[in-house]
PDB file of C-alpha atoms in Angstrom:
ATOM      1  CA  MET A 185       0.000   0.000   0.000  1.00 62.00           C
ATOM      2  CA  ARG A 186       2.860   2.333   0.773  1.00 74.00           C
ATOM      3  CA  ARG A 187       4.352   1.815  -2.697  1.00 71.00           C
ATOM      4  CA  LEU A 188       0.955   2.254  -4.340  1.00 70.00           C
ATOM      5  CA  GLY A 189       0.625   5.583  -2.579  1.00 70.00           C
ATOM      6  CA  TRP A 190       4.058   6.663  -3.791  1.00 70.00           C
ATOM      7  CA  TRP A 191       3.184   5.555  -7.313  1.00 62.00           C
ATOM      8  CA  ALA A 192      -0.071   7.549  -7.327  1.00 74.00           C
ATOM      9  CA  ALA A 193       1.603  10.647  -5.915  1.00 75.00           C
ATOM     10  CA  ASP A 194       4.390  10.339  -8.468  1.00 74.00           C
ATOM     11  CA  TYR A 195       2.052  10.287 -11.450  1.00 70.00           C
ATOM     12  CA  ALA A 196      -0.046  13.091 -10.010  1.00 74.00           C
ATOM     13  CA  TYR A 197       3.116  15.204  -9.765  1.00 70.00           C
ATOM     14  CA  ALA A 198       4.226  14.267 -13.282  1.00 69.00           C
ATOM     15  CA  GLY A 199       0.790  14.930 -14.744  1.00 69.00           C
ATOM     16  CA  PHE A 200       0.543  18.350 -13.134  1.00 64.00           C
ATOM     17  CA  TRP A 201       3.941  19.504 -14.391  1.00 61.00           C
ATOM     18  CA  GLN A 202       3.486  18.068 -17.865  1.00 65.00           C
ATOM     19  CA  VAL A 203       0.262  20.052 -18.222  1.00 64.00           C
ATOM     20  CA  ARG A 204       1.856  23.078 -16.578  1.00 61.00           C
ATOM     21  CA  SER A 205       4.725  22.930 -19.068  1.00 59.00           C
ATOM     22  CA  PHE A 206       2.341  23.667 -21.952  1.00 58.00           C
ATOM     23  CA  PHE A 207       1.149  26.898 -20.362  1.00 58.00           C
ATOM     24  CA  GLY A 208       4.330  28.309 -18.849  1.00 56.00           C
ATOM     25  CA  ARG A 209       5.092  31.829 -19.985  1.00 54.00           C
ATOM     26  CA  ASP A 210       8.594  32.255 -18.610  1.00 66.00           C
ATOM     27  CA  ASP A 211      11.426  32.574 -21.104  1.00 76.00           C
ATOM     28  CA  ALA A 212      14.406  30.347 -20.300  1.00 80.00           C
ATOM     29  CA  ARG A 213      16.731  33.268 -21.057  1.00 84.00           C
ATOM     30  CA  ALA A 214      15.348  35.076 -18.015  1.00 88.00           C
ATOM     31  CA  PHE A 215      17.279  32.691 -15.764  1.00 94.00           C
ATOM     32  CA  THR A 216      20.739  33.055 -17.338  1.00 94.00           C
ATOM     33  CA  ASP A 217      21.972  35.993 -15.244  1.00 94.00           C
ATOM     34  CA  GLY A 218      23.710  35.656 -11.897  1.00 95.00           C
ATOM     35  CA  ASP A 219      27.147  35.569 -10.297  1.00 94.00           C
ATOM     36  CA  GLY A 220      27.062  32.027  -8.955  1.00 95.00           C
ATOM     37  CA  VAL A 221      28.335  28.813 -10.468  1.00 96.00           C
ATOM     38  CA  PRO A 222      26.675  28.264 -13.859  1.00 97.00           C
ATOM     39  CA  ILE A 223      24.069  25.507 -13.943  1.00 97.00           C
ATOM     40  CA  VAL A 224      22.932  23.594 -17.020  1.00 97.00           C
ATOM     41  CA  VAL A 225      19.637  21.754 -16.592  1.00 95.00           C
ATOM     42  CA  LEU A 226      18.916  18.546 -18.509  1.00 95.00           C
ATOM     43  CA  ALA A 227      15.359  17.237 -18.463  1.00 91.00           C
ATOM     44  CA  GLY A 228      14.281  13.621 -18.806  1.00 89.00           C
ATOM     45  CA  VAL A 229      12.731  11.827 -21.755  1.00 85.00           C
ATOM     46  CA  TYR A 230       9.552  13.490 -23.090  1.00 84.00           C
ATOM     47  CA  GLU A 231      10.156  16.412 -20.723  1.00 83.00           C
ATOM     48  CA  THR A 232      10.910  20.026 -21.566  1.00 82.00           C
ATOM     49  CA  TRP A 233      12.906  22.310 -19.315  1.00 84.00           C
ATOM     50  CA  ARG A 234       9.636  23.591 -17.863  1.00 82.00           C
ATOM     51  CA  PHE A 235       9.170  20.268 -16.092  1.00 82.00           C
ATOM     52  CA  LEU A 236      12.117  21.308 -13.909  1.00 87.00           C
ATOM     53  CA  GLU A 237      11.033  24.922 -13.579  1.00 86.00           C
ATOM     54  CA  PRO A 238      10.554  24.857  -9.761  1.00 85.00           C
ATOM     55  CA  LEU A 239      14.168  23.752  -9.371  1.00 90.00           C
ATOM     56  CA  ILE A 240      15.350  26.276 -11.961  1.00 91.00           C
ATOM     57  CA  VAL A 241      13.617  29.119 -10.118  1.00 90.00           C
ATOM     58  CA  ALA A 242      15.103  28.022  -6.785  1.00 92.00           C
ATOM     59  CA  LEU A 243      18.609  27.872  -8.257  1.00 94.00           C
ATOM     60  CA  HIS A 244      18.262  31.259  -9.923  1.00 94.00           C
ATOM     61  CA  ARG A 245      17.089  32.833  -6.676  1.00 94.00           C
ATOM     62  CA  ARG A 246      20.295  31.558  -5.071  1.00 94.00           C
ATOM     63  CA  GLY A 247      22.285  33.581  -7.596  1.00 95.00           C
ATOM     64  CA  HIS A 248      23.094  30.915 -10.170  1.00 96.00           C
ATOM     65  CA  PRO A 249      22.817  31.551 -13.897  1.00 97.00           C
ATOM     66  CA  VAL A 250      20.722  28.643 -15.140  1.00 96.00           C
ATOM     67  CA  HIS A 251      20.882  27.464 -18.736  1.00 95.00           C
ATOM     68  CA  VAL A 252      18.704  25.006 -20.616  1.00 92.00           C
ATOM     69  CA  VAL A 253      19.761  23.230 -23.807  1.00 90.00           C
ATOM     70  CA  ASP A 254      16.975  24.226 -26.194  1.00 78.00           C
ATOM     71  CA  ALA A 255      18.146  21.746 -28.841  1.00 71.00           C
ATOM     72  CA  LEU A 256      17.105  18.814 -26.639  1.00 77.00           C
ATOM     73  CA  ARG A 257      13.439  19.786 -26.909  1.00 70.00           C
ATOM     74  CA  ARG A 258      11.533  16.840 -25.385  1.00 70.00           C
ATOM     75  CA  ASN A 259      14.651  14.693 -25.091  1.00 74.00           C
ATOM     76  CA  ARG A 260      13.816  11.972 -27.620  1.00 79.00           C
ATOM     77  CA  PHE A 261      17.206  11.862 -29.361  1.00 85.00           C
ATOM     78  CA  PRO A 262      19.798   9.095 -28.866  1.00 89.00           C
ATOM     79  CA  VAL A 263      21.988   9.752 -25.823  1.00 92.00           C
ATOM     80  CA  ALA A 264      25.086  10.249 -27.997  1.00 93.00           C
ATOM     81  CA  ASP A 265      23.348  12.958 -30.026  1.00 92.00           C
ATOM     82  CA  GLU A 266      22.180  14.696 -26.876  1.00 93.00           C
ATOM     83  CA  ALA A 267      25.690  14.657 -25.426  1.00 95.00           C
ATOM     84  CA  GLU A 268      26.904  16.415 -28.581  1.00 95.00           C
ATOM     85  CA  GLN A 269      24.173  19.029 -28.228  1.00 94.00           C
ATOM     86  CA  ILE A 270      25.178  19.646 -24.612  1.00 96.00           C
ATOM     87  CA  ALA A 271      28.826  20.021 -25.667  1.00 97.00           C
ATOM     88  CA  GLU A 272      27.861  22.474 -28.410  1.00 96.00           C
ATOM     89  CA  HIS A 273      25.800  24.509 -25.939  1.00 95.00           C
ATOM     90  CA  LEU A 274      28.748  24.770 -23.538  1.00 97.00           C
ATOM     91  CA  ARG A 275      31.172  25.621 -26.332  1.00 97.00           C
ATOM     92  CA  ALA A 276      28.952  28.222 -28.004  1.00 95.00           C
ATOM     93  CA  ARG A 277      28.407  30.088 -24.727  1.00 95.00           C
ATOM     94  CA  ASP A 278      31.942  29.488 -23.450  1.00 97.00           C
ATOM     95  CA  LEU A 279      30.610  28.095 -20.170  1.00 97.00           C
ATOM     96  CA  THR A 280      33.179  26.700 -17.735  1.00 97.00           C
ATOM     97  CA  GLY A 281      33.034  25.308 -14.200  1.00 97.00           C
ATOM     98  CA  VAL A 282      29.523  24.128 -14.999  1.00 98.00           C
ATOM     99  CA  ILE A 283      27.373  21.926 -12.812  1.00 97.00           C
ATOM    100  CA  LEU A 284      24.862  19.791 -14.668  1.00 98.00           C
ATOM    101  CA  VAL A 285      21.515  19.161 -12.982  1.00 97.00           C
ATOM    102  CA  ALA A 286      19.830  16.267 -14.726  1.00 96.00           C
ATOM    103  CA  HIS A 287      16.667  14.246 -14.393  1.00 96.00           C
ATOM    104  CA  SER A 288      16.401  10.639 -15.544  1.00 94.00           C
ATOM    105  CA  LYS A 289      17.652  10.286 -19.149  1.00 94.00           C
ATOM    106  CA  GLY A 290      19.256  13.709 -18.861  1.00 94.00           C
ATOM    107  CA  GLY A 291      21.795  12.165 -16.515  1.00 96.00           C
ATOM    108  CA  LEU A 292      22.868   9.650 -19.161  1.00 96.00           C
ATOM    109  CA  ALA A 293      23.484  12.395 -21.706  1.00 95.00           C
ATOM    110  CA  GLY A 294      25.182  14.500 -19.055  1.00 97.00           C
ATOM    111  CA  LYS A 295      27.579  11.743 -18.060  1.00 98.00           C
ATOM    112  CA  LEU A 296      28.471  11.093 -21.692  1.00 97.00           C
ATOM    113  CA  ALA A 297      29.108  14.813 -22.200  1.00 98.00           C
ATOM    114  CA  MET A 298      31.462  14.717 -19.198  1.00 98.00           C
ATOM    115  CA  THR A 299      33.572  12.126 -21.024  1.00 97.00           C
ATOM    116  CA  GLY A 300      33.683  14.068 -24.304  1.00 96.00           C
ATOM    117  CA  PRO A 301      35.815  16.868 -25.758  1.00 95.00           C
ATOM    118  CA  GLU A 302      34.035  19.581 -23.763  1.00 97.00           C
ATOM    119  CA  GLY A 303      34.027  17.580 -20.547  1.00 97.00           C
ATOM    120  CA  HIS A 304      36.658  19.878 -19.065  1.00 97.00           C
ATOM    121  CA  ARG A 305      33.988  22.570 -18.906  1.00 98.00           C
ATOM    122  CA  ILE A 306      31.875  20.469 -16.517  1.00 98.00           C
ATOM    123  CA  ARG A 307      32.776  20.568 -12.849  1.00 97.00           C
ATOM    124  CA  ALA A 308      30.210  18.058 -11.595  1.00 98.00           C
ATOM    125  CA  MET A 309      26.742  16.651 -12.132  1.00 98.00           C
ATOM    126  CA  LEU A 310      23.776  16.133  -9.853  1.00 98.00           C
ATOM    127  CA  ALA A 311      21.663  13.363 -11.379  1.00 98.00           C
ATOM    128  CA  VAL A 312      18.148  12.673 -10.100  1.00 97.00           C
ATOM    129  CA  ALA A 313      16.581   9.250 -10.790  1.00 96.00           C
ATOM    130  CA  THR A 314      18.943   8.430 -13.657  1.00 97.00           C
ATOM    131  CA  PRO A 315      18.920   4.848 -14.991  1.00 96.00           C
ATOM    132  CA  PHE A 316      22.700   4.455 -15.107  1.00 97.00           C
ATOM    133  CA  GLY A 317      22.300   0.671 -15.278  1.00 95.00           C
ATOM    134  CA  GLY A 318      19.157   0.790 -17.402  1.00 93.00           C
ATOM    135  CA  SER A 319      15.715  -0.487 -16.541  1.00 94.00           C
ATOM    136  CA  ARG A 320      14.439  -3.982 -17.277  1.00 92.00           C
ATOM    137  CA  TYR A 321      10.992  -2.517 -17.930  1.00 86.00           C
ATOM    138  CA  ALA A 322      12.405  -0.868 -21.053  1.00 81.00           C
ATOM    139  CA  ARG A 323      12.543  -4.218 -22.840  1.00 85.00           C
ATOM    140  CA  ARG A 324       8.734  -4.220 -22.971  1.00 80.00           C
ATOM    141  CA  MET A 325       8.313  -0.605 -24.015  1.00 77.00           C
ATOM    142  CA  PRO A 326       7.110   0.344 -27.523  1.00 74.00           C
ATOM    143  CA  GLY A 327       9.467   2.369 -29.681  1.00 70.00           C
ATOM    144  CA  ARG A 328      13.214   2.825 -29.770  1.00 78.00           C
ATOM    145  CA  VAL A 329      13.184   5.895 -27.502  1.00 79.00           C
ATOM    146  CA  LEU A 330      12.182   3.916 -24.410  1.00 77.00           C
ATOM    147  CA  ARG A 331      13.770   0.584 -25.327  1.00 83.00           C
ATOM    148  CA  ALA A 332      17.136   2.352 -25.351  1.00 86.00           C
ATOM    149  CA  PHE A 333      16.993   2.192 -21.539  1.00 88.00           C
ATOM    150  CA  SER A 334      17.284  -1.586 -21.548  1.00 93.00           C
ATOM    151  CA  PRO A 335      20.174  -2.822 -19.357  1.00 93.00           C
ATOM    152  CA  ASP A 336      21.692  -4.610 -22.344  1.00 92.00           C
ATOM    153  CA  ASP A 337      21.400  -1.702 -24.773  1.00 93.00           C
ATOM    154  CA  PRO A 338      24.839  -0.896 -26.264  1.00 93.00           C
ATOM    155  CA  SER A 339      24.614   2.753 -25.172  1.00 93.00           C
ATOM    156  CA  ILE A 340      23.906   1.783 -21.539  1.00 95.00           C
ATOM    157  CA  LEU A 341      26.735  -0.771 -21.532  1.00 95.00           C
ATOM    158  CA  ALA A 342      29.222   1.637 -23.114  1.00 95.00           C
ATOM    159  CA  LEU A 343      28.364   4.400 -20.653  1.00 96.00           C
ATOM    160  CA  ALA A 344      28.806   2.007 -17.716  1.00 96.00           C
ATOM    161  CA  ARG A 345      32.404   1.461 -18.805  1.00 96.00           C
ATOM    162  CA  GLU A 346      33.132   5.185 -18.507  1.00 97.00           C
ATOM    163  CA  VAL A 347      34.020   5.162 -14.821  1.00 97.00           C
ATOM    164  CA  GLU A 348      36.548   7.988 -14.457  1.00 96.00           C
ATOM    165  CA  VAL A 349      33.923  10.727 -14.252  1.00 98.00           C
ATOM    166  CA  ASN A 350      31.790   8.901 -11.669  1.00 98.00           C
ATOM    167  CA  ALA A 351      33.622  10.566  -8.779  1.00 98.00           C
ATOM    168  CA  ARG A 352      32.255  13.931  -9.986  1.00 98.00           C
ATOM    169  CA  ILE A 353      28.650  12.747  -9.970  1.00 98.00           C
ATOM    170  CA  VAL A 354      26.071  12.831  -7.182  1.00 98.00           C
ATOM    171  CA  SER A 355      23.229  10.389  -7.865  1.00 98.00           C
ATOM    172  CA  VAL A 356      20.033  11.078  -5.922  1.00 98.00           C
ATOM    173  CA  TYR A 357      17.194   8.582  -6.112  1.00 97.00           C
ATOM    174  CA  ALA A 358      14.262   7.157  -4.155  1.00 95.00           C
ATOM    175  CA  GLU A 359      14.337   3.821  -2.372  1.00 93.00           C
ATOM    176  CA  PHE A 360      11.481   2.816  -4.700  1.00 92.00           C
ATOM    177  CA  ASP A 361      11.402   4.022  -8.296  1.00 93.00           C
ATOM    178  CA  PRO A 362       8.465   2.654 -10.333  1.00 90.00           C
ATOM    179  CA  HIS A 363      10.411   3.161 -13.557  1.00 90.00           C
ATOM    180  CA  ILE A 364      13.858   1.973 -12.467  1.00 94.00           C
ATOM    181  CA  PRO A 365      13.530  -1.129 -10.274  1.00 91.00           C
ATOM    182  CA  GLU A 366      17.317  -1.545 -10.385  1.00 92.00           C
ATOM    183  CA  GLY A 367      17.787   1.843  -8.725  1.00 93.00           C
ATOM    184  CA  SER A 368      20.225   4.579  -9.717  1.00 97.00           C
ATOM    185  CA  ALA A 369      23.326   3.642  -7.747  1.00 97.00           C
ATOM    186  CA  LEU A 370      26.501   4.530  -9.642  1.00 98.00           C
ATOM    187  CA  PRO A 371      29.806   2.926  -8.588  1.00 97.00           C
ATOM    188  CA  GLY A 372      32.328   5.522  -7.495  1.00 97.00           C
ATOM    189  CA  ALA A 373      29.767   8.324  -7.286  1.00 98.00           C
ATOM    190  CA  LYS A 374      28.161   9.834  -4.210  1.00 98.00           C
ATOM    191  CA  ASN A 375      24.879   7.926  -3.980  1.00 98.00           C
ATOM    192  CA  VAL A 376      22.044   9.490  -2.003  1.00 98.00           C
ATOM    193  CA  VAL A 377      19.001   7.288  -1.365  1.00 97.00           C
ATOM    194  CA  LEU A 378      15.851   9.133  -0.301  1.00 96.00           C
ATOM    195  CA  ASP A 379      13.455   7.499   2.152  1.00 93.00           C
ATOM    196  CA  THR A 380      10.510   7.827  -0.214  1.00 93.00           C
ATOM    197  CA  GLY A 381       9.263   6.575  -3.561  1.00 92.00           C
ATOM    198  CA  GLY A 382       8.916   8.039  -7.005  1.00 92.00           C
ATOM    199  CA  HIS A 383      10.659   8.939 -10.209  1.00 93.00           C
ATOM    200  CA  PHE A 384       9.317  12.461 -10.729  1.00 90.00           C
ATOM    201  CA  ARG A 385       8.183  13.929  -7.425  1.00 90.00           C
ATOM    202  CA  ILE A 386      11.633  13.588  -5.866  1.00 91.00           C
ATOM    203  CA  LEU A 387      12.670  16.553  -8.029  1.00 92.00           C
ATOM    204  CA  ALA A 388      10.898  18.645  -5.377  1.00 89.00           C
ATOM    205  CA  HIS A 389      12.600  16.885  -2.458  1.00 93.00           C
ATOM    206  CA  PRO A 390      14.636  19.375  -0.342  1.00 93.00           C
ATOM    207  CA  ARG A 391      17.621  17.012  -0.363  1.00 95.00           C
ATOM    208  CA  VAL A 392      18.059  17.652  -4.094  1.00 95.00           C
ATOM    209  CA  LEU A 393      18.625  21.367  -3.567  1.00 92.00           C
ATOM    210  CA  ALA A 394      20.764  20.669  -0.504  1.00 94.00           C
ATOM    211  CA  GLU A 395      23.072  18.353  -2.462  1.00 95.00           C
ATOM    212  CA  LEU A 396      23.306  20.908  -5.242  1.00 92.00           C
ATOM    213  CA  ALA A 397      24.219  23.633  -2.772  1.00 90.00           C
ATOM    214  CA  ALA A 398      26.954  21.380  -1.413  1.00 92.00           C
ATOM    215  CA  LEU A 399      28.335  20.988  -4.947  1.00 92.00           C
ATOM    216  CA  ALA A 400      28.045  24.575  -6.101  1.00 88.00           C
ATOM    217  CA  GLU A 401      28.435  26.686  -2.992  1.00 83.00           C
ATOM    218  CA  SER A 402      30.900  24.879  -0.761  1.00 75.00           C
TER     219      SER A 402
END
């Protein structure tokens, strides 16, 4: 019953913010000023940056310039393509000392970007509910976009072999994730397990902002 409650609350949260994302009137460029450490936000699959808007607003209020990668749109591209788009965004704006804040699939693209030619521009990444080891549920999903999260997908296996950057990653995830039964533990990273359930609603968990503050403001 406890897990059913978490599941229901998770989808209620996701549904609200998906609908809210269609009606948001804020321009992402309004969040790019500030004197703090630059933040680049990476949404999950089928999400736009507006899905993470509460976190973006909180970060901006703390003085951080917050950037979104417009080219990702609703994050349906292969992870390798998204990593290239992240690298191009960093290069075009000459961003350095960046902290990536990623949800779900965004964390896969973010980690791959950390291993690439512009990886030196990235200081660290906070990944929330990222399927670093894939999800067995993906094998039953329709379409290539979701099946790419299968634990035996070549992109998941190749990314798992990239271990050097793991020490610069903080992985935050719930003790029960209805989408990632394997969890989001990443060897060599700082793994933070929240005493709750969900894949989406943990974006609003205060520990997420606290871990980010520890990365960016310590």
